[in-house]
Amino acid sequence: MTTEEKNKLLKEFLDKFSELENLTLENYTGLKEGNKERDDFTYWVERKLDTFGGIKGGSSAKFGIYKYNPNKPPTNARIGGGYAWSGSFGKEEVFGDVKNKLCAIKDAAENQAGVLYDKIEGVNLASTYKWKVAFLYSKGRLVPVYKIEALAQAAKRLGIAVDSKDTIGALQEKLMGYYKDKYNKDNAQGTDIYSFGAYVWELGSSELLRSNQLIKYGAPGTGKTFTAEKEAKEFFENWLLNLSGTNNLPKFEEHYEFVQFHPSYSYEDFIEGIKPVLENGNTVLKLRNGIFKAFCKRAAQYELWLLENFPNEKIEDITVGAVREKVSSEESSDCPFTFIDKVADNENIEECIPPYFFVIDEINRADLSRVFGELMYCLEYRGCKGKIKTQYSELQSDDTDTIFYKEGGQNYFFIPKNVYIIGTMNTIDRSIESFDFALRRRFLWLRVDPNKEVLTDYFKKDKKFENIIQSWGKLNAEINKNLGPDYQIGHSYLMKLDKYPDTTPANYKKSIWEKHIQPILEEYYRGMGKEATDQIDKLRKVFFQKSDGNQS
């Protein structure tokens, strides 16, 4: 859609809903009846104006009050006259409150530029919804991105300082300041706010927002394992911003697990199996959880609590307010949501389930079909709907803490929706064939190549070593030409200054070649006899060649 088409669509909305104080409940929310196209306010904001930033999904409770399908009445809300809402007030009172909040958002967005961000932040409506409405009325004074994780990540990548207490409003203000300085200084013609919004979304969209399971692959030494943990931590910290100002915040270390696969790794290590246990000085065999199942049990506590306390509801339809009401009525105990005290009632509780990260290093070195077993189905269908019986389901018991989820007297296992699996692998590893097509299609694949910028940043404090970067680049160009990109030398092979203190650039270069690069090249060319010696010698000359053609 062109900018002109977007402006035309936005004008149509603004003309239609220019006087929110006169908005009726029938014009605010509705249902599609027969072939009649919906034309109400919430439908416009959520569906028709999706090009201005998506807020689809989750519960309609984000609208404060909504018309529900009579064939599927909600069980955790008050209902009347075909409408549903939370709280103890009546239908008209609730709608009047929602309308006043929308009018306050519209007024702040249109007229109160100086206090725009604080005013909207203070309105008690679901965050994605209120910020989308604010953008629509803001005359381009807001970024059309409404997820705090994406805003925070984009700000960091643009070099903008992000504080752990930043709200959506604070991040909007920072990003709009950047936008005005860089693209729209003195009202000069520049990048329009729609394009900037798309740029922010792209910068802020971690691959983990696109897929719960991904593989980082590429040449050895490209930092796949390092970046896996770094990006998981970044994602977690950005998610924490949803809970800004709250107490009892979860800690990343409790939500992260690392394991390295190897050829003898098994299903019993990963999921569960019979293992020797010492009891009263005697060795007995008992069923024990593997590392991944134990991890999933920790991650699933939120989903399992919701399943137990809201058995007739979809998790995406449960609000924070409904959880609070359940806990305060003492109908439930042991609620794991101890950190939602500052979250608005009409926010979706699913947004408050913390992410958990399981990193599998060298994932292709194990026999994956044997390790994953029946988990293939769980990888595709997350949560309770993807439940399966494991090989040892019949042996599971409370006594051994091996029961994961019970339904109809049967024991099941599933991978919780909030578990992110990140695998890393070197593409030259001879074990790569262990990834069959069925398993491959269940992962998002991200290639990680040697990165010159990482080396430039690494050597910037001691620039006398910078010449090695140029030599490394030429070496990789030659390797790429002869062997292919998967055989290049990763940047981490050069990042060894701490291992060689007080060295000179010439000695450092010599050490890097002899002790780090040459051994891996010998492995590449193993079994090729004299040809291997000739090829490695040729690559050595490329690496040590000076810009004037002489050897360094």
Short mmCIF file of C-alpha atoms in Angstrom, two decimals, residues 135-458:
data_model
loop_
_atom_site.label_atom_id
_atom_site.label_comp_id
_atom_site.label_asym_id
_atom_site.label_seq_id
_atom_site.Cartn_x
_atom_site.Cartn_y
_atom_site.Cartn_z
CA PHE A 135 -1.21 6.66 16.72
CA LEU A 136 -4.30 6.92 14.53
CA TYR A 137 -5.19 10.31 16.04
CA SER A 138 -1.62 11.60 16.54
CA LYS A 139 -1.02 13.17 13.11
CA GLY A 140 2.22 11.23 12.76
CA ARG A 141 3.60 12.06 16.22
CA LEU A 142 3.94 8.39 17.25
CA VAL A 143 5.69 5.32 15.85
CA PRO A 144 3.18 2.72 14.53
CA VAL A 145 4.68 -0.09 16.64
CA TYR A 146 2.94 -1.11 19.86
CA LYS A 147 4.88 -4.02 21.37
CA ILE A 148 7.30 -2.89 24.04
CA GLU A 149 9.80 -5.67 23.19
CA ALA A 150 10.09 -4.48 19.59
CA LEU A 151 10.37 -0.80 20.57
CA ALA A 152 13.10 -1.54 23.12
CA GLN A 153 15.12 -3.74 20.77
CA ALA A 154 14.90 -1.20 17.95
CA ALA A 155 15.98 1.61 20.28
CA LYS A 156 19.03 -0.38 21.42
CA ARG A 157 20.03 -1.12 17.84
CA LEU A 158 19.76 2.56 16.97
CA GLY A 159 22.12 3.44 19.82
CA ILE A 160 19.39 4.88 22.06
CA ALA A 161 19.80 4.24 25.79
CA VAL A 162 17.05 2.01 27.20
CA ASP A 163 16.31 1.92 30.91
CA SER A 164 14.85 -1.12 32.67
CA LYS A 165 11.95 1.08 33.84
CA ASP A 166 11.08 2.42 30.37
CA THR A 167 7.42 2.22 29.40
CA ILE A 168 5.98 2.19 25.88
CA GLY A 169 5.48 5.93 26.27
CA ALA A 170 9.12 6.52 27.20
CA LEU A 171 10.34 4.41 24.26
CA GLN A 172 7.95 6.16 21.87
CA GLU A 173 9.32 9.52 22.98
CA LYS A 174 12.93 8.40 22.50
CA LEU A 175 12.29 6.91 19.06
CA MET A 176 10.31 9.94 17.90
CA GLY A 177 13.20 12.16 19.03
CA TYR A 178 15.54 10.04 16.92
CA TYR A 179 13.12 10.21 13.97
CA LYS A 180 12.84 14.00 14.09
CA ASP A 181 16.59 14.48 14.37
CA LYS A 182 17.51 12.09 11.59
CA TYR A 183 14.66 12.23 9.07
CA ASN A 184 12.40 15.17 9.71
CA LYS A 185 14.62 18.01 10.94
CA ASP A 186 12.99 21.45 10.58
CA ASN A 187 9.97 19.77 8.94
CA ALA A 188 12.05 18.99 5.85
CA GLN A 189 10.74 16.33 3.50
CA GLY A 190 12.08 12.97 4.66
CA THR A 191 11.17 9.40 5.52
CA ASP A 192 7.45 9.23 6.32
CA ILE A 193 6.34 7.87 9.70
CA TYR A 194 4.92 4.69 8.10
CA SER A 195 8.31 3.79 6.62
CA PHE A 196 10.04 4.62 9.88
CA GLY A 197 7.54 2.40 11.72
CA ALA A 198 8.31 -0.48 9.35
CA TYR A 199 12.04 0.13 9.93
CA VAL A 200 11.57 0.11 13.72
CA TRP A 201 9.54 -3.10 13.53
CA GLU A 202 12.20 -4.79 11.41
CA LEU A 203 14.97 -3.67 13.77
CA GLY A 204 12.97 -4.69 16.82
CA SER A 205 11.62 -8.00 15.59
CA SER A 206 13.87 -10.61 17.12
CA GLU A 207 13.79 -13.87 15.22
CA LEU A 208 12.41 -15.28 18.48
CA LEU A 209 9.24 -13.25 17.83
CA ARG A 210 8.88 -15.14 14.55
CA SER A 211 9.55 -18.67 15.76
CA ASN A 212 9.83 -20.57 19.06
CA GLN A 213 12.53 -22.81 17.62
CA LEU A 214 15.44 -21.85 15.44
CA ILE A 215 18.82 -23.12 14.30
CA LYS A 216 21.90 -20.92 13.98
CA TYR A 217 24.22 -22.51 11.43
CA GLY A 218 27.36 -21.59 9.55
CA ALA A 219 31.16 -21.87 9.52
CA PRO A 220 33.04 -22.67 12.75
CA GLY A 221 33.98 -19.76 14.99
CA THR A 222 31.24 -17.33 13.93
CA GLY A 223 29.85 -16.84 17.45
CA LYS A 224 26.67 -18.90 17.09
CA THR A 225 26.62 -20.07 20.71
CA PHE A 226 27.67 -16.68 22.06
CA THR A 227 24.95 -14.82 20.15
CA ALA A 228 22.33 -17.42 21.09
CA GLU A 229 22.71 -16.58 24.78
CA LYS A 230 23.14 -12.85 24.11
CA GLU A 231 19.95 -12.64 22.03
CA ALA A 232 17.99 -14.77 24.51
CA LYS A 233 19.00 -12.41 27.32
CA GLU A 234 18.13 -9.36 25.22
CA PHE A 235 14.73 -10.84 24.39
CA PHE A 236 14.09 -11.58 28.08
CA GLU A 237 15.10 -8.07 29.19
CA ASN A 238 12.84 -6.51 26.56
CA TRP A 239 9.96 -8.75 27.69
CA LEU A 240 10.50 -7.59 31.29
CA LEU A 241 9.56 -4.06 30.19
CA ASN A 242 5.95 -5.32 30.03
CA LEU A 243 6.14 -5.50 33.83
CA SER A 244 7.78 -2.10 34.34
CA GLY A 245 7.53 -0.93 37.96
CA THR A 246 6.38 -4.27 39.33
CA ASN A 247 7.91 -6.38 42.10
CA ASN A 248 9.24 -9.96 42.17
CA LEU A 249 10.59 -9.78 38.62
CA PRO A 250 11.77 -13.11 37.17
CA LYS A 251 15.53 -13.52 36.63
CA PHE A 252 17.07 -14.57 33.31
CA GLU A 253 19.38 -17.14 34.89
CA GLU A 254 16.34 -19.09 36.12
CA HIS A 255 14.89 -19.11 32.61
CA TYR A 256 17.93 -20.26 30.65
CA GLU A 257 19.37 -23.75 30.13
CA PHE A 258 22.34 -24.86 28.04
CA VAL A 259 23.23 -28.35 26.86
CA GLN A 260 25.76 -29.65 24.34
CA PHE A 261 24.82 -32.68 22.23
CA HIS A 262 27.29 -35.45 21.39
CA PRO A 263 27.06 -38.83 19.61
CA SER A 264 26.15 -40.77 22.76
CA TYR A 265 23.40 -38.35 23.86
CA SER A 266 20.07 -40.17 24.22
CA TYR A 267 16.32 -39.87 24.75
CA GLU A 268 16.87 -40.89 28.37
CA ASP A 269 19.22 -37.92 28.86
CA PHE A 270 16.90 -35.48 27.12
CA ILE A 271 13.32 -36.52 27.99
CA GLU A 272 13.18 -39.29 30.61
CA GLY A 273 14.46 -42.77 31.33
CA ILE A 274 15.22 -45.46 33.90
CA LYS A 275 18.37 -44.48 35.79
CA PRO A 276 20.30 -45.78 38.83
CA VAL A 277 19.54 -43.84 42.02
CA LEU A 278 21.20 -44.21 45.44
CA GLU A 279 18.64 -44.80 48.23
CA ASN A 280 19.67 -45.68 51.80
CA GLY A 281 23.02 -46.87 50.55
CA ASN A 282 21.46 -49.12 47.90
CA THR A 283 21.38 -48.60 44.17
CA VAL A 284 17.86 -48.82 42.70
CA LEU A 285 16.50 -48.14 39.22
CA LYS A 286 13.93 -45.35 38.95
CA LEU A 287 12.29 -43.26 36.26
CA ARG A 288 13.95 -39.85 36.11
CA ASN A 289 13.23 -36.70 34.09
CA GLY A 290 15.78 -35.73 31.46
CA ILE A 291 17.14 -32.20 31.26
CA PHE A 292 14.60 -30.95 28.70
CA LYS A 293 11.53 -32.39 30.43
CA ALA A 294 12.67 -30.96 33.78
CA PHE A 295 13.17 -27.58 32.08
CA CYS A 296 9.72 -27.73 30.48
CA LYS A 297 8.16 -28.53 33.89
CA ARG A 298 9.53 -25.22 35.20
CA ALA A 299 8.37 -23.30 32.16
CA ALA A 300 4.90 -24.93 32.12
CA GLN A 301 3.89 -23.87 35.65
CA TYR A 302 2.03 -20.81 34.29
CA GLU A 303 0.19 -22.67 31.54
CA LEU A 304 -0.66 -25.58 33.85
CA TRP A 305 -2.05 -23.23 36.51
CA LEU A 306 -4.27 -21.54 33.92
CA LEU A 307 -5.46 -24.90 32.60
CA GLU A 308 -6.39 -25.98 36.11
CA ASN A 309 -8.13 -22.75 37.13
CA PHE A 310 -9.77 -21.83 33.80
CA PRO A 311 -10.60 -25.27 32.35
CA ASN A 312 -13.23 -23.97 29.92
CA GLU A 313 -11.26 -21.01 28.57
CA LYS A 314 -8.60 -20.60 25.92
CA ILE A 315 -5.48 -19.11 27.47
CA GLU A 316 -5.48 -16.29 24.89
CA ASP A 317 -8.94 -15.24 26.19
CA ILE A 318 -7.96 -14.97 29.87
CA THR A 319 -7.26 -11.47 31.22
CA VAL A 320 -5.02 -10.31 34.04
CA GLY A 321 -8.15 -9.11 35.82
CA ALA A 322 -9.68 -12.60 35.69
CA VAL A 323 -6.52 -14.05 37.25
CA ARG A 324 -6.55 -11.43 40.00
CA GLU A 325 -10.22 -12.13 40.72
CA LYS A 326 -9.55 -15.87 40.89
CA VAL A 327 -6.69 -15.39 43.35
CA SER A 328 -8.46 -12.80 45.53
CA SER A 329 -11.56 -14.98 45.82
CA GLU A 330 -9.31 -17.66 47.34
CA GLU A 331 -10.58 -20.16 44.80
CA SER A 332 -7.00 -20.92 43.91
CA SER A 333 -3.64 -21.11 45.61
CA ASP A 334 -0.01 -21.31 44.47
CA CYS A 335 -0.55 -18.80 41.66
CA PRO A 336 2.80 -18.39 39.85
CA PHE A 337 1.88 -14.91 38.54
CA THR A 338 3.48 -13.05 41.44
CA PHE A 339 4.71 -10.16 39.28
CA ILE A 340 1.57 -8.70 37.67
CA ASP A 341 0.69 -6.12 40.33
CA LYS A 342 1.24 -3.17 37.94
CA VAL A 343 -0.32 -4.75 34.83
CA ALA A 344 -3.74 -3.47 33.65
CA ASP A 345 -6.75 -5.75 34.26
CA ASN A 346 -7.72 -6.00 30.60
CA GLU A 347 -4.26 -7.07 29.41
CA ASN A 348 -4.04 -10.65 28.19
CA ILE A 349 -2.43 -12.92 30.79
CA GLU A 350 -0.60 -14.75 27.99
CA GLU A 351 1.57 -11.63 27.55
CA CYS A 352 2.66 -12.04 31.18
CA ILE A 353 3.94 -15.62 30.85
CA PRO A 354 7.75 -15.36 31.02
CA PRO A 355 9.87 -16.78 28.18
CA TYR A 356 12.24 -19.70 28.82
CA PHE A 357 15.28 -20.43 26.63
CA PHE A 358 16.80 -23.84 25.95
CA VAL A 359 20.06 -23.66 23.95
CA ILE A 360 21.37 -26.85 22.32
CA ASP A 361 24.97 -26.47 21.22
CA GLU A 362 26.25 -28.75 18.42
CA ILE A 363 22.68 -29.95 17.93
CA ASN A 364 23.54 -32.03 14.85
CA ARG A 365 26.18 -34.17 16.64
CA ALA A 366 23.53 -36.41 18.27
CA ASP A 367 21.19 -38.92 16.65
CA LEU A 368 18.28 -36.48 16.66
CA SER A 369 15.53 -38.98 15.82
CA ARG A 370 16.58 -41.02 18.86
CA VAL A 371 16.98 -38.00 21.16
CA PHE A 372 13.73 -36.24 20.25
CA GLY A 373 11.65 -39.39 19.83
CA GLU A 374 7.93 -38.53 19.75
CA LEU A 375 8.62 -34.82 20.37
CA MET A 376 8.33 -34.16 16.63
CA TYR A 377 4.58 -33.56 17.15
CA CYS A 378 5.14 -31.29 20.17
CA LEU A 379 7.57 -29.14 18.21
CA GLU A 380 4.86 -28.37 15.67
CA TYR A 381 1.91 -28.03 18.05
CA ARG A 382 2.83 -26.17 21.21
CA GLY A 383 0.94 -26.16 24.50
CA CYS A 384 -1.69 -28.58 25.71
CA LYS A 385 -3.14 -29.16 22.24
CA GLY A 386 0.19 -30.76 21.28
CA LYS A 387 0.21 -33.18 24.22
CA ILE A 388 1.64 -36.66 23.70
CA LYS A 389 2.31 -39.81 25.67
CA THR A 390 5.99 -40.47 26.11
CA GLN A 391 7.64 -43.88 26.00
CA TYR A 392 7.53 -44.03 29.80
CA SER A 393 4.08 -42.47 30.42
CA GLU A 394 2.74 -45.56 32.17
CA LEU A 395 5.60 -45.51 34.69
CA GLN A 396 5.26 -41.86 35.68
CA SER A 397 4.26 -41.13 39.28
CA ASP A 398 4.14 -38.35 41.86
CA ASP A 399 6.67 -40.31 43.87
CA THR A 400 9.36 -39.79 41.24
CA ASP A 401 8.19 -36.27 40.22
CA THR A 402 7.84 -37.46 36.64
CA ILE A 403 4.17 -36.56 36.05
CA PHE A 404 4.03 -33.53 33.75
CA TYR A 405 0.32 -33.13 32.90
CA LYS A 406 -2.61 -35.38 33.74
CA GLU A 407 -5.86 -35.54 31.81
CA GLY A 408 -8.55 -38.20 32.04
CA GLY A 409 -6.35 -40.30 34.31
CA GLN A 410 -3.60 -40.44 31.64
CA ASN A 411 -0.12 -38.92 31.78
CA TYR A 412 0.94 -36.55 29.01
CA PHE A 413 3.81 -34.27 28.04
CA PHE A 414 3.83 -31.11 25.93
CA ILE A 415 6.27 -28.32 25.11
CA PRO A 416 4.94 -25.08 26.66
CA LYS A 417 4.30 -22.15 24.34
CA ASN A 418 6.79 -20.00 26.26
CA VAL A 419 9.78 -22.30 25.61
CA TYR A 420 12.25 -21.10 22.98
CA ILE A 421 14.62 -23.70 21.56
CA ILE A 422 17.82 -22.41 19.95
CA GLY A 423 20.14 -24.91 18.30
CA THR A 424 23.62 -24.19 16.96
CA MET A 425 25.59 -26.21 14.42
CA ASN A 426 28.63 -26.05 12.16
CA THR A 427 27.55 -26.85 8.62
CA ILE A 428 30.82 -28.65 7.82
CA ASP A 429 30.25 -31.17 10.62
CA ARG A 430 29.96 -34.64 9.16
CA SER A 431 26.99 -35.33 11.43
CA ILE A 432 24.75 -32.88 9.57
CA GLU A 433 22.81 -35.71 7.95
CA SER A 434 21.11 -36.32 11.33
CA PHE A 435 18.74 -33.45 10.49
CA ASP A 436 16.06 -35.12 8.39
CA PHE A 437 13.52 -33.09 6.41
CA ALA A 438 10.69 -33.60 8.92
CA LEU A 439 12.81 -32.09 11.68
CA ARG A 440 14.27 -29.36 9.47
CA ARG A 441 10.89 -27.87 8.60
CA ARG A 442 10.03 -27.42 12.27
CA PHE A 443 12.87 -24.93 12.79
CA LEU A 444 13.61 -21.46 11.48
CA TRP A 445 17.13 -21.49 9.98
CA LEU A 446 19.49 -18.54 10.43
CA ARG A 447 22.86 -18.47 8.72
CA VAL A 448 25.67 -16.87 10.75
CA ASP A 449 28.65 -15.77 8.65
CA PRO A 450 32.10 -14.43 9.64
CA ASN A 451 31.61 -10.83 10.73
CA LYS A 452 34.20 -8.16 9.96
CA GLU A 453 32.43 -5.58 12.17
CA VAL A 454 32.94 -7.77 15.23
CA LEU A 455 36.71 -7.83 14.58
CA THR A 456 36.86 -4.08 13.89
CA ASP A 457 35.18 -3.46 17.24
CA TYR A 458 37.45 -6.01 18.97
#
